[in-house]
Amino acid sequence: MEKIVFGIDLGTTYSAVSYVDSYDKPVIMKNRSGKDITPSAIYFSKEGNIVVGQVAKEEADMDPTGYVEFFKRYMGTPFEELPDSVKKKFTIGTKEYRPEELSSLVLKELKRSVDESSLGVKMEQVVITVPAYFNEAQRLATKTAGELAGLQVLEIIKEPLAAAFDYTQNSGDDNRTFLIYDLGGGTFDATVMSISEQEVIEVASEGDSQLGGKDWDQRIFEFLYEKFIEEHPDYVFSPGDEKQLLLKAEEIKVRLTNSETTKAKLNFDGKKSQPVITRQDFEELTVDLLERTLDITDELINNSKAKGFKIDAILLVGGSTRMLMIKEALQSKYGLEPKTHDPDQAVAKGAAIWAVFAYTKGQKIVEKLASGELHEDSLTKEQKELLKNKDSFGEKLNTSVASFSNLSDKEIVTAATKTYGVKMIDKNDRPIIVNIIMKNTPLSGGYVTGKSKCYTLADSQELVEMKIYESDETEEVVNYKDFMVEQLVGQVDLGLPVGLPKGSPLEVTLTLNDQGIINAYAKEETHGRDASAEIHIKGLMTEKEMSDAVAHMNTLNIVDEI
Ligand code: ADP
Ligand code: MG
């Protein structure tokens, strides 16, 4: 049996798995219910069994306690730092689950679908995708989720990049500047990406992590709720009823993609109502949501234009782009006919192609190490990470990178996903943040670097503490506000020589690489004393927490049905 590697779109609402088949085509791996996508939803029964996916969603309307979803929103946040309402939801019995542990259960279910399928191979090496706006902590937490599920995560890549890859391999069209408009269940992401024969450049990304199909569902929910209450004014909805009505709302939304009008059949506790809802009603109820995505898109397109990139194609990604209003609005606004190729599968398929590249890359390095052409010590951090489990590159793949020759030679230039700056004091003694690396700056050659000057604040100052902040700011200088304490990612301490007068010049340099690692360097210019620090990612699970989590995961039993 030849080796198969997998691509996973670990979505906020739905996840999908793909692999490149022996005809060199990325295909979707169906789940155990024969479906292409699996809801990223978990239900814990009181007896200690777990169901994942559609069954979990259905259990939720019987018993909403024990049901968890939307954990991807909190990826990379330690349990203690979650909002209280979320902590409550992520606590099952006495066990407090971190978002990466919950995500790992979804991954385990996807793995189970593959392992027990007729494909005849196990899911072992994978590439998992993340939103473009994920920072390093969120990317690493995603990797942790994979490891907790018993997977070897070859690489983590950005969703829009995966979608563009899938489109390019499928169409052979590799000279374009795309707007990738991704409206999923809970998030909206827009990215401009330019693909030429030599390069793939991530020009810029914008988004709203709190806007998605679920908000459209909510509007239908409210509509149906009101109609029902008009007929049964005394009825009091239970949490289970509400969950059920929400599921109904989603169903109706999907129906309105194919029909002009539909009837909701509601029955709560024997009380019935059959409100009619038309597509036009739906569009009117949600026009402001659509507008929000268009405003973000406009801003992105303008930013990209300013950098010399004009879009000539629109690629629709995410299940919610099936709603007709999206396509129509984009077409009339930008005069380009949006391409809808696999809206809810493109990301997984692109990840599957990437998995082939990553596995092949690993194999080549292993070969070179064996032949002595490369030495362990000369491996980069990323190469070492890829080769964590060297023995796993021994088998021959069922496909080859040669089938994707129009993709494999391209250099990929990603962009900074966040803005990084240093806290300083302005002339009026007020704290400010001076942003040094701006979000969306290209990492040409794999990194970007920026410098800024500042001055000592007192005579004979002994120490400067350069505090580094990560944000989504677009302005170079912002006033420091209290909430920004949460954006602190690290600091460099520079001890100063004795006797420096107040106002002595200092220089700070930040470097960000395409693995999200930030290096900070501070120098005092009078005598040239300097200090540097690599910024450590906060909030990751420790080895001990990981092994405890793995042990706990092993006590859990994922079943088909409760
Ligand atoms: P995510 O990436 O957020 O996990 P997806 O890209 O899979 O999610 O999108 C899921 C969203 O797409 C859900 O809100 C779902 O209701 C919506 N959706 C799926 N199919 C349709 C359809 N035919 N019409 C309208 N919305 C749809
Ligand atoms: Mg998605």
XYZ file of C-alpha atoms and ligand atoms in Angstrom:
590
model
C 0.000 0.000 0.000
C 1.331 3.401 -0.898
C 1.419 6.278 1.517
C -1.398 8.828 1.562
C -1.084 12.169 3.326
C -4.072 14.355 4.167
C -5.148 17.982 4.173
C -7.533 19.138 6.877
C -9.679 22.252 6.886
C -10.360 22.543 10.606
C -13.218 25.029 10.374
C -15.085 27.034 12.981
C -18.350 25.392 12.003
C -17.453 22.657 9.510
C -14.310 20.636 8.914
C -13.249 18.692 5.850
C -10.557 16.195 4.894
C -8.988 15.726 1.498
C -6.188 13.714 -0.073
C -4.615 13.586 -3.497
C -5.682 10.340 -5.123
C -3.706 8.097 -7.433
C -4.984 10.058 -10.433
C -3.278 13.103 -8.894
C -6.555 14.838 -8.102
C -7.389 16.220 -4.692
C -10.607 14.582 -3.540
C -12.738 14.930 -0.439
C -12.744 12.085 2.043
C -16.315 11.475 3.082
C -17.068 11.140 6.777
C -18.720 8.170 8.461
C -22.171 9.472 7.537
C -21.173 9.744 3.891
C -20.971 13.547 4.038
C -18.249 15.767 2.600
C -18.057 18.041 5.618
C -18.368 17.408 9.340
C -19.744 19.967 11.817
C -17.026 21.030 14.276
C -19.377 20.223 17.132
C -19.058 17.896 20.110
C -21.572 16.392 22.478
C -20.470 14.794 25.752
C -23.023 12.395 27.186
C -23.464 11.989 30.934
C -22.219 8.416 30.575
C -18.891 9.662 29.291
C -19.356 8.940 25.599
C -18.708 11.507 22.913
C -20.218 12.123 19.524
C -18.775 14.557 17.009
C -20.399 16.193 13.998
C -24.007 16.173 12.854
C -25.046 13.702 15.569
C -23.660 16.084 18.199
C -25.703 18.945 16.735
C -28.810 16.794 16.888
C -28.159 15.727 20.472
C -27.928 19.399 21.402
C -31.614 20.056 20.899
C -32.449 17.198 23.246
C -29.954 18.370 25.836
C -27.975 21.584 25.274
C -25.709 20.943 28.278
C -22.791 18.831 27.202
C -22.774 20.450 23.760
C -19.760 22.474 22.607
C -19.068 24.326 19.377
C -17.189 27.402 18.084
C -14.058 26.568 20.055
C -11.833 27.569 17.149
C -12.651 31.182 18.059
C -10.601 30.733 21.230
C -7.734 28.708 19.825
C -4.492 29.589 21.570
C -6.188 31.055 24.664
C -5.381 29.221 27.907
C -8.452 28.119 29.869
C -7.903 30.659 32.665
C -8.012 33.526 30.173
C -11.294 32.541 28.521
C -14.356 34.715 29.185
C -16.404 33.313 32.084
C -19.354 32.273 29.931
C -16.993 30.324 27.674
C -15.231 28.711 30.632
C -18.607 27.425 31.713
C -19.318 25.963 28.283
C -15.890 24.342 28.040
C -16.228 22.638 31.418
C -17.694 19.164 31.151
C -18.313 17.596 34.540
C -15.198 18.660 36.383
C -12.869 18.636 33.391
C -11.874 22.007 31.970
C -11.154 21.734 28.242
C -8.794 23.985 26.374
C -9.843 24.951 22.829
C -7.020 22.838 21.392
C -8.277 19.785 23.300
C -11.790 20.265 21.927
C -10.380 20.744 18.444
C -8.397 17.561 18.842
C -11.641 15.653 19.362
C -12.892 16.863 15.990
C -9.581 15.817 14.448
C -9.821 12.436 16.166
C -13.232 11.908 14.627
C -11.880 12.837 11.175
C -9.005 10.434 11.704
C -11.432 7.725 12.757
C -13.432 8.237 9.528
C -10.295 7.685 7.478
C -8.807 4.864 9.550
C -11.957 2.798 9.448
C -12.803 3.529 5.814
C -12.189 1.367 2.778
C -9.278 3.586 1.756
C -7.029 1.106 3.514
C -4.607 3.566 5.077
C -4.456 5.393 8.387
C -4.454 9.136 8.737
C -0.980 9.943 10.030
C 0.685 12.910 8.354
C -1.406 15.958 7.741
C -1.398 19.610 6.846
C -3.948 21.667 8.782
C -5.171 25.077 7.666
C -5.721 28.198 9.759
C -7.263 31.609 9.022
C -4.914 34.233 7.630
C -5.314 36.348 10.751
C -4.145 33.642 13.193
C -1.062 34.687 15.117
C 1.752 32.350 16.079
C 0.090 31.261 19.333
C -3.034 30.275 17.432
C -1.064 28.445 14.769
C 0.891 26.516 17.361
C -2.261 25.673 19.296
C -3.691 24.239 16.073
C -0.617 22.098 15.717
C -1.026 20.966 19.317
C -4.620 19.964 18.556
C -3.292 17.754 15.761
C -0.702 16.173 18.015
C -3.275 15.499 20.722
C -5.303 13.660 18.108
C -2.301 11.460 17.363
C -1.445 13.134 14.063
C 1.889 14.251 12.737
C 1.312 17.813 11.578
C 3.688 18.392 8.667
C 2.771 22.028 8.313
C 0.161 24.619 9.113
C -0.903 26.806 6.186
C -3.264 29.700 5.686
C -6.747 28.947 4.403
C -6.763 31.498 1.535
C -3.433 30.180 0.322
C -4.848 26.652 0.271
C -7.937 27.837 -1.609
C -5.804 29.640 -4.185
C -3.711 26.503 -4.609
C -6.748 24.385 -5.253
C -8.094 26.887 -7.753
C -4.778 27.144 -9.595
C -4.215 23.398 -9.884
C -7.756 22.915 -11.076
C -7.910 25.736 -13.610
C -4.272 25.833 -14.673
C -4.813 29.577 -14.507
C -1.707 30.896 -12.802
C -1.431 34.546 -13.515
C -3.927 36.402 -11.447
C -4.519 38.730 -8.569
C -7.379 37.288 -6.584
C -9.733 38.563 -4.019
C -10.415 35.499 -1.893
C -13.720 36.165 -0.158
C -14.240 33.514 2.528
C -17.510 33.638 4.432
C -17.788 30.610 6.681
C -20.092 29.783 9.558
C -18.593 32.066 12.145
C -15.928 34.164 10.483
C -15.315 36.352 7.480
C -11.885 36.572 5.886
C -10.889 38.457 2.817
C -7.447 38.156 1.285
C -5.816 39.526 -1.823
C -3.346 37.091 -3.290
C -1.337 37.482 -6.443
C -0.240 34.406 -8.343
C 2.265 34.664 -11.159
C 4.469 32.093 -12.827
C 7.239 32.666 -10.309
C 5.493 33.679 -7.138
C 2.494 33.589 -4.897
C 2.246 36.859 -2.991
C -0.106 37.331 -0.102
C -0.830 41.007 -0.586
C -3.130 41.737 2.354
C -5.845 40.251 4.543
C -8.733 41.721 6.450
C -11.622 40.137 8.236
C -14.106 39.944 11.052
C -13.769 37.007 13.395
C -17.296 37.557 14.687
C -19.238 37.539 11.423
C -20.434 34.462 9.552
C -23.312 32.271 8.403
C -24.424 31.945 11.994
C -25.390 35.627 12.033
C -27.565 35.033 8.977
C -29.146 32.071 10.808
C -29.811 34.298 13.799
C -31.869 36.706 11.663
C -34.058 33.865 10.402
C -34.308 32.584 13.960
C -35.622 35.964 15.118
C -38.088 36.092 12.220
C -39.440 32.607 12.967
C -39.504 33.268 16.695
C -41.663 36.356 16.225
C -44.019 34.569 13.849
C -44.420 31.710 16.297
C -45.037 34.029 19.247
C -47.648 35.956 17.191
C -49.618 32.722 17.007
C -48.809 31.412 20.477
C -48.223 34.495 22.614
C -47.987 32.578 25.882
C -45.434 30.015 24.790
C -42.103 30.106 26.635
C -39.134 28.722 24.715
C -36.850 26.317 26.556
C -33.114 26.329 25.781
C -33.686 23.073 23.885
C -36.455 24.704 21.797
C -34.158 27.590 20.982
C -31.395 25.272 19.864
C -33.882 23.424 17.706
C -35.228 26.637 16.195
C -31.687 27.702 15.408
C -31.029 24.460 13.567
C -34.287 25.004 11.709
C -33.186 28.523 10.820
C -29.974 27.206 9.270
C -31.932 24.612 7.315
C -34.257 27.298 5.957
C -31.335 29.501 5.004
C -29.842 26.674 2.973
C -33.212 25.984 1.353
C -33.503 29.616 0.307
C -30.347 29.204 -1.735
C -32.293 26.956 -4.088
C -35.867 28.165 -3.665
C -37.461 31.603 -3.821
C -39.711 30.785 -0.935
C -40.078 28.171 1.768
C -42.308 27.260 4.673
C -40.976 26.533 8.164
C -42.803 23.776 9.942
C -42.593 24.580 13.616
C -43.876 22.382 16.385
C -43.011 23.093 19.993
C -44.745 21.066 22.626
C -47.635 20.378 20.267
C -48.008 24.055 19.349
C -47.674 24.493 15.613
C -46.961 27.281 13.197
C -45.985 27.337 9.518
C -44.568 30.748 8.658
C -43.567 31.397 5.062
C -40.280 33.126 4.349
C -39.117 34.322 0.939
C -35.610 34.877 -0.322
C -36.426 38.550 -0.539
C -37.448 38.618 3.150
C -34.194 36.889 3.972
C -32.123 39.352 1.956
C -33.843 42.299 3.603
C -33.317 40.828 7.069
C -29.583 40.459 6.491
C -28.591 43.309 4.195
C -26.541 45.009 6.916
C -24.488 41.828 7.423
C -23.706 41.701 3.725
C -22.753 45.387 3.839
C -20.294 44.702 6.652
C -18.437 42.184 4.509
C -18.427 44.621 1.592
C -16.981 47.439 3.689
C -14.144 45.199 4.807
C -13.595 44.053 1.234
C -13.479 47.642 -0.008
C -10.861 48.572 2.521
C -8.787 45.559 1.568
C -9.035 46.295 -2.144
C -7.994 49.889 -1.549
C -5.012 48.827 0.551
C -3.968 46.398 -2.125
C -4.324 49.015 -4.837
C -2.070 51.307 -2.862
C 0.558 48.559 -3.005
C 0.167 48.232 -6.756
C -2.099 45.191 -6.900
C -5.363 45.388 -8.792
C -7.666 42.405 -8.490
C -8.723 40.642 -11.669
C -10.613 37.689 -10.212
C -12.795 36.889 -7.236
C -12.701 33.485 -5.637
C -15.536 32.502 -3.333
C -14.693 30.259 -0.405
C -16.782 29.133 2.573
C -20.226 27.575 2.708
C -21.965 30.908 3.213
C -20.872 32.167 -0.203
C -23.517 29.835 -1.583
C -26.050 32.469 -0.538
C -26.972 34.133 -3.796
C -26.832 37.641 -2.355
C -23.059 37.327 -1.934
C -22.259 36.528 -5.520
C -24.689 39.125 -6.818
C -23.369 41.875 -4.579
C -19.722 41.210 -5.437
C -20.415 41.019 -9.130
C -22.361 44.253 -9.234
C -19.856 46.062 -7.056
C -16.599 44.982 -8.673
C -17.736 44.029 -12.159
C -16.062 40.618 -12.008
C -17.914 37.349 -12.061
C -16.976 35.512 -8.869
C -15.591 32.027 -9.312
C -17.264 29.450 -7.145
C -15.179 26.408 -7.345
C -15.762 24.091 -4.387
C -16.636 26.765 -1.842
C -16.571 24.438 1.143
C -13.938 22.018 -0.103
C -11.279 24.198 -1.706
C -9.387 24.777 1.526
C -9.127 21.086 2.397
C -8.117 20.228 -1.180
C -5.419 22.893 -1.249
C -4.153 21.543 2.090
C -4.018 18.038 0.582
C -1.819 19.303 -2.257
C 0.349 21.065 0.268
C 0.640 17.881 2.296
C 2.114 16.187 -0.786
C 4.679 18.994 -1.089
C 5.506 18.895 2.609
C 5.924 15.123 2.712
C 8.124 15.222 -0.381
C 10.180 18.029 1.127
C 10.646 15.881 4.245
C 11.683 12.888 2.164
C 14.289 14.923 0.279
C 15.835 16.210 3.480
C 15.949 12.711 4.963
C 17.699 11.486 1.787
C 20.203 14.324 1.898
C 20.938 13.657 5.558
C 21.531 10.003 4.747
C 23.864 10.771 1.857
C 25.774 13.316 3.919
C 24.814 16.140 1.556
C 23.121 17.849 4.494
C 24.081 17.830 8.141
C 21.678 17.850 11.128
C 23.299 21.016 12.487
C 22.601 22.964 9.331
C 18.867 22.316 9.328
C 16.610 25.306 9.808
C 14.125 25.423 12.648
C 11.277 24.644 10.219
C 13.140 21.704 8.722
C 13.795 20.307 12.184
C 10.144 20.699 13.035
C 9.114 18.884 9.845
C 11.534 16.063 10.595
C 10.496 15.586 14.214
C 9.572 12.053 13.303
C 12.183 11.116 10.711
C 11.128 7.517 10.301
C 7.764 8.525 8.986
C 9.115 9.592 5.584
C 10.111 6.122 4.524
C 7.118 5.181 2.420
C 6.477 6.062 -1.188
C 3.577 8.429 -1.815
C 0.604 7.424 -3.948
C 1.091 10.571 -6.032
C 3.915 12.890 -6.917
C 4.676 16.580 -6.797
C 5.364 16.440 -10.511
C 1.603 16.454 -11.052
C 1.488 19.925 -9.566
C 4.403 21.344 -11.479
C 2.537 24.606 -12.077
C 2.594 25.137 -8.308
C 5.741 23.554 -7.053
C 8.302 26.029 -8.346
C 6.672 29.142 -7.056
C 8.151 31.186 -4.285
C 5.579 32.009 -1.626
C 5.674 35.452 -0.119
C 3.399 35.737 2.881
C 2.523 38.913 4.736
C 2.672 39.933 8.379
C -0.606 38.898 9.996
C -0.307 41.336 12.868
C 1.195 44.708 13.679
C 4.100 44.824 16.151
C 5.205 47.861 18.069
C 7.031 49.089 21.134
C 5.661 51.101 24.043
C 7.294 54.508 24.416
C 6.628 57.823 26.132
C 5.825 60.837 23.964
C 6.942 64.470 24.438
C 4.011 65.120 26.739
C 4.895 62.168 28.954
C 2.030 60.102 27.670
C 2.446 56.410 26.871
C 2.172 55.555 23.202
C 2.818 52.538 21.043
C 5.080 53.066 18.091
C 4.299 50.354 15.569
C 7.373 49.133 13.759
C 6.113 46.219 11.683
C 2.753 46.876 10.124
C 0.198 44.180 9.427
C 0.147 43.074 5.775
C 3.780 44.026 5.123
C 5.246 41.408 2.747
C 7.858 39.051 4.199
C 10.085 39.045 1.132
C 12.769 36.455 1.483
C 10.882 35.117 4.484
C 11.134 38.058 6.871
C 10.555 41.734 7.484
C 12.459 44.060 9.713
C 11.793 47.555 11.070
C 13.525 50.063 13.330
C 12.543 52.946 15.515
C 14.384 55.452 17.669
C 13.673 56.522 21.187
C 15.483 58.251 24.041
C 16.302 57.582 27.664
C 13.835 59.185 30.046
C 16.142 60.197 32.898
C 19.753 60.980 33.689
C 21.767 57.872 34.584
C 18.923 55.567 33.686
C 20.081 52.024 34.394
C 17.671 49.984 32.376
C 15.244 50.247 29.482
C 12.470 47.720 29.223
C 11.254 47.594 25.648
C 7.775 46.142 25.758
C 6.511 44.674 22.519
C 2.841 44.658 21.570
C 0.941 42.724 18.924
C -2.236 44.221 17.466
C -4.342 44.839 14.380
C -3.525 48.563 14.344
C -3.015 50.291 11.017
C -1.636 53.575 12.411
C 2.058 53.899 13.155
C 1.597 55.718 16.431
C -1.304 55.073 18.800
C -2.036 56.221 22.332
C -1.563 53.448 24.828
C -4.833 52.276 26.424
C -5.305 49.954 29.390
C -6.813 47.091 27.411
C -3.607 46.877 25.394
C -1.954 45.070 28.272
C -3.472 41.950 26.724
C -1.540 42.580 23.533
C 1.848 42.495 25.254
C 3.902 39.692 23.713
C 7.306 40.161 25.226
C 10.088 42.527 26.155
C 13.799 43.177 25.782
C 15.696 44.500 28.757
C 18.687 46.622 27.939
C 21.059 47.500 30.768
C 22.604 50.942 30.186
C 26.155 52.142 30.813
C 26.606 54.418 33.843
C 26.067 58.129 33.526
C 24.102 58.464 30.299
C 22.309 61.803 30.168
C 18.544 61.937 29.744
C 17.590 61.887 26.067
C 20.404 59.560 24.983
C 19.415 57.828 21.768
C 18.321 54.214 21.636
C 17.344 52.161 18.670
C 15.001 49.230 18.617
C 14.745 46.748 15.765
C 12.022 44.152 15.331
C 12.238 41.269 12.890
C 9.382 38.961 12.043
C 9.859 35.812 10.007
C 7.346 33.780 8.040
C 7.043 31.314 10.918
C 5.664 34.131 13.057
C 8.759 34.363 15.236
C 9.673 37.826 16.411
C 13.137 38.941 17.346
C 13.666 42.179 19.192
C 16.994 43.970 19.339
C 17.738 47.117 21.304
C 20.861 49.228 21.129
C 22.067 52.232 23.033
C 23.838 54.408 20.477
C 26.312 56.348 22.632
C 28.457 53.367 23.599
C 26.899 50.687 21.420
C 25.685 48.442 24.206
C 22.947 46.092 23.008
C 20.551 43.311 23.959
C 18.217 41.051 22.060
C 15.423 38.637 22.747
C 13.304 36.178 20.894
C 9.705 36.721 21.788
C 8.236 33.659 23.357
C 4.742 32.674 22.539
C 2.486 32.891 25.554
C -0.147 30.443 26.613
C 1.000 27.242 24.934
C 0.522 23.908 26.643
C 3.539 22.605 28.529
C 4.924 19.092 27.977
C 3.256 18.019 31.202
C -0.106 19.499 30.192
C 0.229 17.797 26.831
C 0.882 14.380 28.298
C -1.959 14.818 30.815
C -4.251 15.832 27.992
C -3.231 12.841 25.881
C -3.884 10.549 28.855
C -7.271 12.152 29.377
C -8.141 11.938 25.669
C -7.418 8.258 25.802
C -10.098 7.775 28.438
C -12.691 9.307 26.131
C -14.704 7.182 23.844
C -15.862 8.627 20.524
C -18.886 6.701 19.320
C -21.236 6.899 16.331
C -24.391 7.431 18.278
C -25.504 7.985 21.850
P -16.279 27.329 8.476
O -15.121 27.515 7.585
O -16.665 28.549 9.225
O -16.183 26.175 9.367
P -17.892 26.645 6.105
O -17.077 27.345 5.119
O -18.063 25.205 5.970
O -17.534 26.984 7.596
O -19.328 27.348 6.076
C -20.347 26.967 6.908
C -21.508 27.906 6.741
O -22.020 27.791 5.403
C -22.656 27.562 7.678
O -23.152 28.747 8.268
C -23.676 26.967 6.720
O -25.005 27.182 7.170
C -23.410 27.736 5.448
N -23.920 27.061 4.250
C -23.580 25.843 3.790
N -24.284 25.536 2.673
C -25.081 26.600 2.415
C -26.058 26.900 1.393
N -26.348 26.042 0.432
N -26.674 28.105 1.461
C -26.399 28.983 2.444
N -25.500 28.764 3.433
C -24.847 27.580 3.419
Mg -13.576 27.774 6.456
